[in-house]
Amino acid sequence: MASKEELAKLVVTLEAQNAQYLKKFDQSQKKVARFEKQNRKHLQRVSLDFKKILGGVAVAGFGAALTSVINKSREAIDQQAKFADRIGISTEALGGLTHAANLTGVSQQNLQLGLQRMTRRVAEAAQGTGEAKNALAELGLEADQLAKLPVDEQFAEIAEAMADVENQGDRVRLAMRLFDSEGVALVNTLRLGKDGLRDAQIEAEKYGIALSGLDAQKVQDANDEITRAKAEIYRV
C-alpha cells in the first residue's frame, strides 16, 4: 500500500502533467479557432447564397452542420497538403486540379492516384523506360522536358496534347498508359485542355478552394497540435 508521501508525490506529478496538457491543448485550440474563424466567414457567405437559391427558406441546423463541415475541411486540407508535399506540387495548384476533377465527375482519390502514377511514369519515361514512354512520344511530348515541369504543368501539357487525339478509344488507351487505371476517369478532366484547367484554377482561388502553402501549413500545424494534445491525454 502506498504511503501518504508517495500519494502526495503522485498527485503533484499528475497535476503538473495535467497543467502541461491543458497548456498544449489551449495552444492547439487557439490555432484551430483562428482557422475556423477564417473559414466560417466563407462558409456563411455560401450559406447566404444557398438561402437565396431556396427563396429565403431557413436552413435548419446550419450551425451544427457548419461546425461539422469545418472539422472535415480541416482534415481534408491536412491530407491534401501532405499529398502535395509527397509528389511535389503546390497546394494552390492541387486545389485547382481538384476543382477541375470535381467539375468533370472525378473523385479526389482518383485524381491523386492518377497524379501519383503520372509523376512516376513521366520520370521513368525521361530515363527511357516505363509504361508512359511510347504514349508520350505518340502525343508528341518530350519526356525529359516534361519531367522538368511542376506536376500541374505536366498534367496541363498532357491535356493539351490529348486534345489532338480524335478517337475516344485512343484517348482511353493513352490515358491508361499515363495514369494507369485512373486514366479512364481522368479522360474527361483532360478534355478541358490548358484553358479549361486554367479557368478551374482561377475559380478555385476565387472560392477559396486553392489554399496557399502558408494557409495549408497553418492547418497542418493546428491538426498536429490536436494530435499531440490527444496523445498527452493517454500519456497522463
JSON list of C-alpha atoms in Angstrom, two decimals:
[
{"chain": "A", "resi": 1, "resn": "MET", "atom": "CA", "xyz": [0.00, 0.00, 0.00]},
{"chain": "A", "resi": 2, "resn": "ALA", "atom": "CA", "xyz": [1.38, 3.45, -0.97]},
{"chain": "A", "resi": 3, "resn": "SER", "atom": "CA", "xyz": [2.37, 5.82, 1.81]},
{"chain": "A", "resi": 4, "resn": "LYS", "atom": "CA", "xyz": [0.92, 9.31, 2.22]},
{"chain": "A", "resi": 5, "resn": "GLU", "atom": "CA", "xyz": [4.18, 10.77, 0.92]},
{"chain": "A", "resi": 6, "resn": "GLU", "atom": "CA", "xyz": [4.06, 8.60, -2.20]},
{"chain": "A", "resi": 7, "resn": "LEU", "atom": "CA", "xyz": [0.43, 9.50, -2.84]},
{"chain": "A", "resi": 8, "resn": "ALA", "atom": "CA", "xyz": [1.23, 13.18, -2.40]},
{"chain": "A", "resi": 9, "resn": "LYS", "atom": "CA", "xyz": [4.06, 12.95, -4.94]},
{"chain": "A", "resi": 10, "resn": "LEU", "atom": "CA", "xyz": [1.74, 11.16, -7.37]},
{"chain": "A", "resi": 11, "resn": "VAL", "atom": "CA", "xyz": [-0.89, 13.90, -7.04]},
{"chain": "A", "resi": 12, "resn": "VAL", "atom": "CA", "xyz": [1.73, 16.61, -7.66]},
{"chain": "A", "resi": 13, "resn": "THR", "atom": "CA", "xyz": [3.01, 14.74, -10.72]},
{"chain": "A", "resi": 14, "resn": "LEU", "atom": "CA", "xyz": [-0.48, 14.29, -12.15]},
{"chain": "A", "resi": 15, "resn": "GLU", "atom": "CA", "xyz": [-1.32, 17.93, -11.56]},
{"chain": "A", "resi": 16, "resn": "ALA", "atom": "CA", "xyz": [1.87, 19.02, -13.34]},
{"chain": "A", "resi": 17, "resn": "GLN", "atom": "CA", "xyz": [1.16, 16.72, -16.28]},
{"chain": "A", "resi": 18, "resn": "ASN", "atom": "CA", "xyz": [-2.43, 17.94, -16.43]},
{"chain": "A", "resi": 19, "resn": "ALA", "atom": "CA", "xyz": [-1.30, 21.57, -16.43]},
{"chain": "A", "resi": 20, "resn": "GLN", "atom": "CA", "xyz": [1.12, 20.83, -19.26]},
{"chain": "A", "resi": 21, "resn": "TYR", "atom": "CA", "xyz": [-1.62, 19.08, -21.23]},
{"chain": "A", "resi": 22, "resn": "LEU", "atom": "CA", "xyz": [-4.06, 21.98, -20.71]},
{"chain": "A", "resi": 23, "resn": "LYS", "atom": "CA", "xyz": [-1.43, 24.44, -21.90]},
{"chain": "A", "resi": 24, "resn": "LYS", "atom": "CA", "xyz": [-0.78, 22.44, -25.09]},
{"chain": "A", "resi": 25, "resn": "PHE", "atom": "CA", "xyz": [-4.48, 21.88, -25.65]},
{"chain": "A", "resi": 26, "resn": "ASP", "atom": "CA", "xyz": [-5.16, 25.60, -25.23]},
{"chain": "A", "resi": 27, "resn": "GLN", "atom": "CA", "xyz": [-2.48, 26.39, -27.82]},
{"chain": "A", "resi": 28, "resn": "SER", "atom": "CA", "xyz": [-4.00, 23.95, -30.29]},
{"chain": "A", "resi": 29, "resn": "GLN", "atom": "CA", "xyz": [-7.50, 25.30, -29.69]},
{"chain": "A", "resi": 30, "resn": "LYS", "atom": "CA", "xyz": [-6.34, 28.84, -30.43]},
{"chain": "A", "resi": 31, "resn": "LYS", "atom": "CA", "xyz": [-4.82, 27.72, -33.74]},
{"chain": "A", "resi": 32, "resn": "VAL", "atom": "CA", "xyz": [-7.95, 25.81, -34.65]},
{"chain": "A", "resi": 33, "resn": "ALA", "atom": "CA", "xyz": [-10.14, 28.78, -33.65]},
{"chain": "A", "resi": 34, "resn": "ARG", "atom": "CA", "xyz": [-8.21, 31.09, -35.98]},
{"chain": "A", "resi": 35, "resn": "PHE", "atom": "CA", "xyz": [-8.66, 28.65, -38.86]},
{"chain": "A", "resi": 36, "resn": "GLU", "atom": "CA", "xyz": [-12.36, 28.19, -38.13]},
{"chain": "A", "resi": 37, "resn": "LYS", "atom": "CA", "xyz": [-12.92, 31.93, -37.94]},
{"chain": "A", "resi": 38, "resn": "GLN", "atom": "CA", "xyz": [-11.38, 32.41, -41.38]},
{"chain": "A", "resi": 39, "resn": "ASN", "atom": "CA", "xyz": [-13.38, 29.60, -42.92]},
{"chain": "A", "resi": 40, "resn": "ARG", "atom": "CA", "xyz": [-16.62, 30.37, -41.08]},
{"chain": "A", "resi": 41, "resn": "LYS", "atom": "CA", "xyz": [-16.89, 33.72, -42.91]},
{"chain": "A", "resi": 42, "resn": "HIS", "atom": "CA", "xyz": [-16.51, 31.98, -46.25]},
{"chain": "A", "resi": 43, "resn": "LEU", "atom": "CA", "xyz": [-18.96, 29.20, -45.41]},
{"chain": "A", "resi": 44, "resn": "GLN", "atom": "CA", "xyz": [-21.50, 31.66, -44.04]},
{"chain": "A", "resi": 45, "resn": "ARG", "atom": "CA", "xyz": [-21.28, 33.53, -47.34]},
{"chain": "A", "resi": 46, "resn": "VAL", "atom": "CA", "xyz": [-22.01, 30.26, -49.12]},
{"chain": "A", "resi": 47, "resn": "SER", "atom": "CA", "xyz": [-24.91, 29.70, -46.73]},
{"chain": "A", "resi": 48, "resn": "LEU", "atom": "CA", "xyz": [-26.45, 33.08, -47.57]},
{"chain": "A", "resi": 49, "resn": "ASP", "atom": "CA", "xyz": [-26.19, 32.29, -51.28]},
{"chain": "A", "resi": 50, "resn": "PHE", "atom": "CA", "xyz": [-27.76, 28.89, -50.63]},
{"chain": "A", "resi": 51, "resn": "LYS", "atom": "CA", "xyz": [-30.66, 30.52, -48.76]},
{"chain": "A", "resi": 52, "resn": "LYS", "atom": "CA", "xyz": [-31.22, 32.92, -51.65]},
{"chain": "A", "resi": 53, "resn": "ILE", "atom": "CA", "xyz": [-31.40, 29.98, -54.02]},
{"chain": "A", "resi": 54, "resn": "LEU", "atom": "CA", "xyz": [-34.03, 28.42, -51.76]},
{"chain": "A", "resi": 55, "resn": "GLY", "atom": "CA", "xyz": [-36.03, 31.63, -51.86]},
{"chain": "A", "resi": 56, "resn": "GLY", "atom": "CA", "xyz": [-35.17, 32.71, -48.32]},
{"chain": "A", "resi": 57, "resn": "VAL", "atom": "CA", "xyz": [-36.17, 29.43, -46.65]},
{"chain": "A", "resi": 58, "resn": "ALA", "atom": "CA", "xyz": [-34.18, 28.96, -43.43]},
{"chain": "A", "resi": 59, "resn": "VAL", "atom": "CA", "xyz": [-31.64, 26.14, -43.44]},
{"chain": "A", "resi": 60, "resn": "ALA", "atom": "CA", "xyz": [-32.33, 24.19, -40.25]},
{"chain": "A", "resi": 61, "resn": "GLY", "atom": "CA", "xyz": [-29.39, 23.17, -38.12]},
{"chain": "A", "resi": 62, "resn": "PHE", "atom": "CA", "xyz": [-26.91, 25.17, -40.18]},
{"chain": "A", "resi": 63, "resn": "GLY", "atom": "CA", "xyz": [-24.73, 25.98, -37.17]},
{"chain": "A", "resi": 64, "resn": "ALA", "atom": "CA", "xyz": [-24.12, 22.33, -36.30]},
{"chain": "A", "resi": 65, "resn": "ALA", "atom": "CA", "xyz": [-23.64, 21.46, -39.95]},
{"chain": "A", "resi": 66, "resn": "LEU", "atom": "CA", "xyz": [-21.16, 24.31, -40.32]},
{"chain": "A", "resi": 67, "resn": "THR", "atom": "CA", "xyz": [-19.04, 23.03, -37.44]},
{"chain": "A", "resi": 68, "resn": "SER", "atom": "CA", "xyz": [-19.03, 19.55, -38.97]},
{"chain": "A", "resi": 69, "resn": "VAL", "atom": "CA", "xyz": [-18.03, 20.95, -42.36]},
{"chain": "A", "resi": 70, "resn": "ILE", "atom": "CA", "xyz": [-15.19, 22.97, -40.83]},
{"chain": "A", "resi": 71, "resn": "ASN", "atom": "CA", "xyz": [-13.82, 19.92, -38.98]},
{"chain": "A", "resi": 72, "resn": "LYS", "atom": "CA", "xyz": [-13.98, 17.78, -42.11]},
{"chain": "A", "resi": 73, "resn": "SER", "atom": "CA", "xyz": [-12.44, 20.59, -44.17]},
{"chain": "A", "resi": 74, "resn": "ARG", "atom": "CA", "xyz": [-9.55, 20.86, -41.74]},
{"chain": "A", "resi": 75, "resn": "GLU", "atom": "CA", "xyz": [-8.83, 17.15, -42.02]},
{"chain": "A", "resi": 76, "resn": "ALA", "atom": "CA", "xyz": [-9.17, 17.19, -45.81]},
{"chain": "A", "resi": 77, "resn": "ILE", "atom": "CA", "xyz": [-6.82, 20.17, -46.15]},
{"chain": "A", "resi": 78, "resn": "ASP", "atom": "CA", "xyz": [-4.26, 18.48, -43.93]},
{"chain": "A", "resi": 79, "resn": "GLN", "atom": "CA", "xyz": [-4.33, 15.30, -46.03]},
{"chain": "A", "resi": 80, "resn": "GLN", "atom": "CA", "xyz": [-4.23, 17.27, -49.28]},
{"chain": "A", "resi": 81, "resn": "ALA", "atom": "CA", "xyz": [-1.23, 19.32, -48.13]},
{"chain": "A", "resi": 82, "resn": "LYS", "atom": "CA", "xyz": [0.68, 16.19, -47.12]},
{"chain": "A", "resi": 83, "resn": "PHE", "atom": "CA", "xyz": [-0.09, 14.60, -50.51]},
{"chain": "A", "resi": 84, "resn": "ALA", "atom": "CA", "xyz": [1.09, 17.76, -52.30]},
{"chain": "A", "resi": 85, "resn": "ASP", "atom": "CA", "xyz": [4.40, 17.54, -50.43]},
{"chain": "A", "resi": 86, "resn": "ARG", "atom": "CA", "xyz": [4.82, 13.90, -51.41]},
{"chain": "A", "resi": 87, "resn": "ILE", "atom": "CA", "xyz": [4.53, 14.37, -55.16]},
{"chain": "A", "resi": 88, "resn": "GLY", "atom": "CA", "xyz": [5.99, 17.88, -55.41]},
{"chain": "A", "resi": 89, "resn": "ILE", "atom": "CA", "xyz": [3.02, 20.07, -56.30]},
{"chain": "A", "resi": 90, "resn": "SER", "atom": "CA", "xyz": [1.92, 23.32, -54.66]},
{"chain": "A", "resi": 91, "resn": "THR", "atom": "CA", "xyz": [-1.26, 23.25, -52.58]},
{"chain": "A", "resi": 92, "resn": "GLU", "atom": "CA", "xyz": [-2.71, 26.02, -54.78]},
{"chain": "A", "resi": 93, "resn": "ALA", "atom": "CA", "xyz": [-2.15, 24.01, -57.96]},
{"chain": "A", "resi": 94, "resn": "LEU", "atom": "CA", "xyz": [-3.50, 20.84, -56.37]},
{"chain": "A", "resi": 95, "resn": "GLY", "atom": "CA", "xyz": [-6.61, 22.76, -55.30]},
{"chain": "A", "resi": 96, "resn": "GLY", "atom": "CA", "xyz": [-7.13, 23.90, -58.87]},
{"chain": "A", "resi": 97, "resn": "LEU", "atom": "CA", "xyz": [-6.76, 20.38, -60.27]},
{"chain": "A", "resi": 98, "resn": "THR", "atom": "CA", "xyz": [-9.09, 19.03, -57.58]},
{"chain": "A", "resi": 99, "resn": "HIS", "atom": "CA", "xyz": [-11.71, 21.59, -58.60]},
{"chain": "A", "resi": 100, "resn": "ALA", "atom": "CA", "xyz": [-11.27, 20.65, -62.26]},
{"chain": "A", "resi": 101, "resn": "ALA", "atom": "CA", "xyz": [-11.65, 16.97, -61.36]},
{"chain": "A", "resi": 102, "resn": "ASN", "atom": "CA", "xyz": [-14.82, 17.65, -59.35]},
{"chain": "A", "resi": 103, "resn": "LEU", "atom": "CA", "xyz": [-16.31, 19.60, -62.26]},
{"chain": "A", "resi": 104, "resn": "THR", "atom": "CA", "xyz": [-15.72, 16.62, -64.56]},
{"chain": "A", "resi": 105, "resn": "GLY", "atom": "CA", "xyz": [-17.00, 13.94, -62.18]},
{"chain": "A", "resi": 106, "resn": "VAL", "atom": "CA", "xyz": [-13.67, 12.63, -60.91]},
{"chain": "A", "resi": 107, "resn": "SER", "atom": "CA", "xyz": [-13.14, 11.94, -57.21]},
{"chain": "A", "resi": 108, "resn": "GLN", "atom": "CA", "xyz": [-10.24, 13.43, -55.28]},
{"chain": "A", "resi": 109, "resn": "GLN", "atom": "CA", "xyz": [-8.91, 9.93, -54.62]},
{"chain": "A", "resi": 110, "resn": "ASN", "atom": "CA", "xyz": [-8.85, 9.05, -58.33]},
{"chain": "A", "resi": 111, "resn": "LEU", "atom": "CA", "xyz": [-7.16, 12.35, -59.14]},
{"chain": "A", "resi": 112, "resn": "GLN", "atom": "CA", "xyz": [-4.47, 11.89, -56.53]},
{"chain": "A", "resi": 113, "resn": "LEU", "atom": "CA", "xyz": [-3.75, 8.31, -57.53]},
{"chain": "A", "resi": 114, "resn": "GLY", "atom": "CA", "xyz": [-3.60, 9.38, -61.17]},
{"chain": "A", "resi": 115, "resn": "LEU", "atom": "CA", "xyz": [-1.20, 12.24, -60.43]},
{"chain": "A", "resi": 116, "resn": "GLN", "atom": "CA", "xyz": [0.99, 9.99, -58.33]},
{"chain": "A", "resi": 117, "resn": "ARG", "atom": "CA", "xyz": [1.27, 7.44, -61.13]},
{"chain": "A", "resi": 118, "resn": "MET", "atom": "CA", "xyz": [1.74, 10.11, -63.79]},
{"chain": "A", "resi": 119, "resn": "THR", "atom": "CA", "xyz": [4.62, 11.63, -61.82]},
{"chain": "A", "resi": 120, "resn": "ARG", "atom": "CA", "xyz": [6.38, 8.29, -61.55]},
{"chain": "A", "resi": 121, "resn": "ARG", "atom": "CA", "xyz": [5.75, 7.29, -65.16]},
{"chain": "A", "resi": 122, "resn": "VAL", "atom": "CA", "xyz": [6.90, 10.60, -66.62]},
{"chain": "A", "resi": 123, "resn": "ALA", "atom": "CA", "xyz": [10.10, 10.32, -64.55]},
{"chain": "A", "resi": 124, "resn": "GLU", "atom": "CA", "xyz": [10.61, 6.77, -65.85]},
{"chain": "A", "resi": 125, "resn": "ALA", "atom": "CA", "xyz": [9.98, 7.88, -69.44]},
{"chain": "A", "resi": 126, "resn": "ALA", "atom": "CA", "xyz": [12.60, 10.61, -69.03]},
{"chain": "A", "resi": 127, "resn": "GLN", "atom": "CA", "xyz": [15.03, 7.80, -68.24]},
{"chain": "A", "resi": 128, "resn": "GLY", "atom": "CA", "xyz": [13.95, 5.95, -71.38]},
{"chain": "A", "resi": 129, "resn": "THR", "atom": "CA", "xyz": [11.87, 3.29, -69.60]},
{"chain": "A", "resi": 130, "resn": "GLY", "atom": "CA", "xyz": [8.38, 2.62, -68.32]},
{"chain": "A", "resi": 131, "resn": "GLU", "atom": "CA", "xyz": [4.75, 2.44, -69.41]},
{"chain": "A", "resi": 132, "resn": "ALA", "atom": "CA", "xyz": [4.43, 6.10, -70.50]},
{"chain": "A", "resi": 133, "resn": "LYS", "atom": "CA", "xyz": [7.47, 6.29, -72.78]},
{"chain": "A", "resi": 134, "resn": "ASN", "atom": "CA", "xyz": [5.69, 5.38, -76.03]},
{"chain": "A", "resi": 135, "resn": "ALA", "atom": "CA", "xyz": [2.47, 7.17, -75.05]},
{"chain": "A", "resi": 136, "resn": "LEU", "atom": "CA", "xyz": [4.29, 10.47, -74.57]},
{"chain": "A", "resi": 137, "resn": "ALA", "atom": "CA", "xyz": [6.11, 10.02, -77.86]},
{"chain": "A", "resi": 138, "resn": "GLU", "atom": "CA", "xyz": [2.79, 9.36, -79.60]},
{"chain": "A", "resi": 139, "resn": "LEU", "atom": "CA", "xyz": [1.45, 12.61, -78.13]},
{"chain": "A", "resi": 140, "resn": "GLY", "atom": "CA", "xyz": [4.49, 14.49, -79.39]},
{"chain": "A", "resi": 141, "resn": "LEU", "atom": "CA", "xyz": [5.80, 15.26, -75.90]},
{"chain": "A", "resi": 142, "resn": "GLU", "atom": "CA", "xyz": [9.47, 15.13, -74.91]},
{"chain": "A", "resi": 143, "resn": "ALA", "atom": "CA", "xyz": [9.62, 13.09, -71.70]},
{"chain": "A", "resi": 144, "resn": "ASP", "atom": "CA", "xyz": [12.87, 14.63, -70.45]},
{"chain": "A", "resi": 145, "resn": "GLN", "atom": "CA", "xyz": [11.48, 18.18, -70.88]},
{"chain": "A", "resi": 146, "resn": "LEU", "atom": "CA", "xyz": [8.11, 17.25, -69.39]},
{"chain": "A", "resi": 147, "resn": "ALA", "atom": "CA", "xyz": [9.76, 15.76, -66.30]},
{"chain": "A", "resi": 148, "resn": "LYS", "atom": "CA", "xyz": [11.36, 19.13, -65.51]},
{"chain": "A", "resi": 149, "resn": "LEU", "atom": "CA", "xyz": [7.97, 20.84, -65.18]},
{"chain": "A", "resi": 150, "resn": "PRO", "atom": "CA", "xyz": [5.87, 21.08, -61.99]},
{"chain": "A", "resi": 151, "resn": "VAL", "atom": "CA", "xyz": [3.28, 18.29, -61.71]},
{"chain": "A", "resi": 152, "resn": "ASP", "atom": "CA", "xyz": [0.30, 20.52, -62.56]},
{"chain": "A", "resi": 153, "resn": "GLU", "atom": "CA", "xyz": [2.07, 21.80, -65.69]},
{"chain": "A", "resi": 154, "resn": "GLN", "atom": "CA", "xyz": [2.87, 18.22, -66.73]},
{"chain": "A", "resi": 155, "resn": "PHE", "atom": "CA", "xyz": [-0.84, 17.43, -66.44]},
{"chain": "A", "resi": 156, "resn": "ALA", "atom": "CA", "xyz": [-1.75, 20.54, -68.46]},
{"chain": "A", "resi": 157, "resn": "GLU", "atom": "CA", "xyz": [0.73, 19.69, -71.24]},
{"chain": "A", "resi": 158, "resn": "ILE", "atom": "CA", "xyz": [-0.66, 16.16, -71.47]},
{"chain": "A", "resi": 159, "resn": "ALA", "atom": "CA", "xyz": [-4.22, 17.52, -71.51]},
{"chain": "A", "resi": 160, "resn": "GLU", "atom": "CA", "xyz": [-3.37, 19.91, -74.35]},
{"chain": "A", "resi": 161, "resn": "ALA", "atom": "CA", "xyz": [-1.69, 17.15, -76.36]},
{"chain": "A", "resi": 162, "resn": "MET", "atom": "CA", "xyz": [-4.65, 14.82, -75.81]},
{"chain": "A", "resi": 163, "resn": "ALA", "atom": "CA", "xyz": [-6.93, 17.39, -77.45]},
{"chain": "A", "resi": 164, "resn": "ASP", "atom": "CA", "xyz": [-5.43, 16.40, -80.81]},
{"chain": "A", "resi": 165, "resn": "VAL", "atom": "CA", "xyz": [-6.38, 12.74, -80.30]},
{"chain": "A", "resi": 166, "resn": "GLU", "atom": "CA", "xyz": [-9.66, 12.32, -82.18]},
{"chain": "A", "resi": 167, "resn": "ASN", "atom": "CA", "xyz": [-10.51, 8.71, -81.41]},
{"chain": "A", "resi": 168, "resn": "GLN", "atom": "CA", "xyz": [-12.04, 8.15, -77.96]},
{"chain": "A", "resi": 169, "resn": "GLY", "atom": "CA", "xyz": [-10.57, 4.68, -77.75]},
{"chain": "A", "resi": 170, "resn": "ASP", "atom": "CA", "xyz": [-7.10, 6.08, -78.32]},
{"chain": "A", "resi": 171, "resn": "ARG", "atom": "CA", "xyz": [-7.68, 8.70, -75.60]},
{"chain": "A", "resi": 172, "resn": "VAL", "atom": "CA", "xyz": [-8.54, 5.95, -73.14]},
{"chain": "A", "resi": 173, "resn": "ARG", "atom": "CA", "xyz": [-5.59, 3.83, -74.24]},
{"chain": "A", "resi": 174, "resn": "LEU", "atom": "CA", "xyz": [-3.11, 6.67, -73.84]},
{"chain": "A", "resi": 175, "resn": "ALA", "atom": "CA", "xyz": [-4.62, 7.81, -70.54]},
{"chain": "A", "resi": 176, "resn": "MET", "atom": "CA", "xyz": [-4.23, 4.28, -69.20]},
{"chain": "A", "resi": 177, "resn": "ARG", "atom": "CA", "xyz": [-0.54, 4.32, -70.15]},
{"chain": "A", "resi": 178, "resn": "LEU", "atom": "CA", "xyz": [-0.02, 7.65, -68.39]},
{"chain": "A", "resi": 179, "resn": "PHE", "atom": "CA", "xyz": [-2.28, 7.35, -65.34]},
{"chain": "A", "resi": 180, "resn": "ASP", "atom": "CA", "xyz": [-2.89, 3.59, -65.04]},
{"chain": "A", "resi": 181, "resn": "SER", "atom": "CA", "xyz": [-6.48, 2.56, -64.15]},
{"chain": "A", "resi": 182, "resn": "GLU", "atom": "CA", "xyz": [-7.30, 6.13, -63.06]},
{"chain": "A", "resi": 183, "resn": "GLY", "atom": "CA", "xyz": [-6.73, 7.23, -66.65]},
{"chain": "A", "resi": 184, "resn": "VAL", "atom": "CA", "xyz": [-10.24, 6.26, -67.72]},
{"chain": "A", "resi": 185, "resn": "ALA", "atom": "CA", "xyz": [-11.77, 8.51, -65.06]},
{"chain": "A", "resi": 186, "resn": "LEU", "atom": "CA", "xyz": [-9.42, 11.38, -65.94]},
{"chain": "A", "resi": 187, "resn": "VAL", "atom": "CA", "xyz": [-10.22, 11.38, -69.66]},
{"chain": "A", "resi": 188, "resn": "ASN", "atom": "CA", "xyz": [-12.97, 13.98, -69.18]},
{"chain": "A", "resi": 189, "resn": "THR", "atom": "CA", "xyz": [-10.73, 16.16, -67.00]},
{"chain": "A", "resi": 190, "resn": "LEU", "atom": "CA", "xyz": [-8.02, 16.05, -69.67]},
{"chain": "A", "resi": 191, "resn": "ARG", "atom": "CA", "xyz": [-10.58, 17.22, -72.23]},
{"chain": "A", "resi": 192, "resn": "LEU", "atom": "CA", "xyz": [-10.57, 20.62, -70.51]},
{"chain": "A", "resi": 193, "resn": "GLY", "atom": "CA", "xyz": [-7.17, 21.33, -72.02]},
{"chain": "A", "resi": 194, "resn": "LYS", "atom": "CA", "xyz": [-4.87, 24.08, -70.79]},
{"chain": "A", "resi": 195, "resn": "ASP", "atom": "CA", "xyz": [-7.51, 26.81, -70.99]},
{"chain": "A", "resi": 196, "resn": "GLY", "atom": "CA", "xyz": [-10.13, 24.81, -69.10]},
{"chain": "A", "resi": 197, "resn": "LEU", "atom": "CA", "xyz": [-7.66, 23.85, -66.40]},
{"chain": "A", "resi": 198, "resn": "ARG", "atom": "CA", "xyz": [-6.58, 27.48, -66.08]},
{"chain": "A", "resi": 199, "resn": "ASP", "atom": "CA", "xyz": [-10.22, 28.55, -65.68]},
{"chain": "A", "resi": 200, "resn": "ALA", "atom": "CA", "xyz": [-10.71, 25.90, -62.99]},
{"chain": "A", "resi": 201, "resn": "GLN", "atom": "CA", "xyz": [-7.62, 27.20, -61.18]},
{"chain": "A", "resi": 202, "resn": "ILE", "atom": "CA", "xyz": [-8.99, 30.76, -61.23]},
{"chain": "A", "resi": 203, "resn": "GLU", "atom": "CA", "xyz": [-12.34, 29.56, -59.88]},
{"chain": "A", "resi": 204, "resn": "ALA", "atom": "CA", "xyz": [-10.64, 27.51, -57.16]},
{"chain": "A", "resi": 205, "resn": "GLU", "atom": "CA", "xyz": [-8.71, 30.56, -56.00]},
{"chain": "A", "resi": 206, "resn": "LYS", "atom": "CA", "xyz": [-11.86, 32.70, -56.14]},
{"chain": "A", "resi": 207, "resn": "TYR", "atom": "CA", "xyz": [-13.85, 30.26, -54.00]},
{"chain": "A", "resi": 208, "resn": "GLY", "atom": "CA", "xyz": [-11.01, 29.67, -51.54]},
{"chain": "A", "resi": 209, "resn": "ILE", "atom": "CA", "xyz": [-10.53, 26.04, -52.62]},
{"chain": "A", "resi": 210, "resn": "ALA", "atom": "CA", "xyz": [-6.91, 26.56, -53.64]},
{"chain": "A", "resi": 211, "resn": "LEU", "atom": "CA", "xyz": [-5.21, 27.39, -50.34]},
{"chain": "A", "resi": 212, "resn": "SER", "atom": "CA", "xyz": [-1.76, 28.89, -50.24]},
{"chain": "A", "resi": 213, "resn": "GLY", "atom": "CA", "xyz": [1.08, 26.81, -48.87]},
{"chain": "A", "resi": 214, "resn": "LEU", "atom": "CA", "xyz": [1.19, 29.08, -45.80]},
{"chain": "A", "resi": 215, "resn": "ASP", "atom": "CA", "xyz": [-2.52, 28.63, -45.03]},
{"chain": "A", "resi": 216, "resn": "ALA", "atom": "CA", "xyz": [-2.27, 24.88, -45.57]},
{"chain": "A", "resi": 217, "resn": "GLN", "atom": "CA", "xyz": [0.72, 24.76, -43.21]},
{"chain": "A", "resi": 218, "resn": "LYS", "atom": "CA", "xyz": [-1.29, 26.56, -40.52]},
{"chain": "A", "resi": 219, "resn": "VAL", "atom": "CA", "xyz": [-3.98, 23.89, -40.80]},
{"chain": "A", "resi": 220, "resn": "GLN", "atom": "CA", "xyz": [-1.37, 21.13, -40.58]},
{"chain": "A", "resi": 221, "resn": "ASP", "atom": "CA", "xyz": [0.14, 22.78, -37.50]},
{"chain": "A", "resi": 222, "resn": "ALA", "atom": "CA", "xyz": [-3.27, 23.02, -35.84]},
{"chain": "A", "resi": 223, "resn": "ASN", "atom": "CA", "xyz": [-4.02, 19.36, -36.58]},
{"chain": "A", "resi": 224, "resn": "ASP", "atom": "CA", "xyz": [-0.59, 18.34, -35.28]},
{"chain": "A", "resi": 225, "resn": "GLU", "atom": "CA", "xyz": [-1.25, 20.22, -32.03]},
{"chain": "A", "resi": 226, "resn": "ILE", "atom": "CA", "xyz": [-4.60, 18.46, -31.64]},
{"chain": "A", "resi": 227, "resn": "THR", "atom": "CA", "xyz": [-2.92, 15.09, -32.24]},
{"chain": "A", "resi": 228, "resn": "ARG", "atom": "CA", "xyz": [-0.27, 15.88, -29.62]},
{"chain": "A", "resi": 229, "resn": "ALA", "atom": "CA", "xyz": [-2.92, 17.05, -27.16]},
{"chain": "A", "resi": 230, "resn": "LYS", "atom": "CA", "xyz": [-4.86, 13.80, -27.61]},
{"chain": "A", "resi": 231, "resn": "ALA", "atom": "CA", "xyz": [-1.66, 11.77, -27.18]},
{"chain": "A", "resi": 232, "resn": "GLU", "atom": "CA", "xyz": [-0.96, 13.70, -23.99]},
{"chain": "A", "resi": 233, "resn": "ILE", "atom": "CA", "xyz": [-4.27, 12.51, -22.53]},
{"chain": "A", "resi": 234, "resn": "TYR", "atom": "CA", "xyz": [-3.24, 8.87, -22.93]},
{"chain": "A", "resi": 235, "resn": "ARG", "atom": "CA", "xyz": [0.26, 9.56, -21.63]},
{"chain": "A", "resi": 236, "resn": "VAL", "atom": "CA", "xyz": [-1.16, 11.12, -18.48]}
]
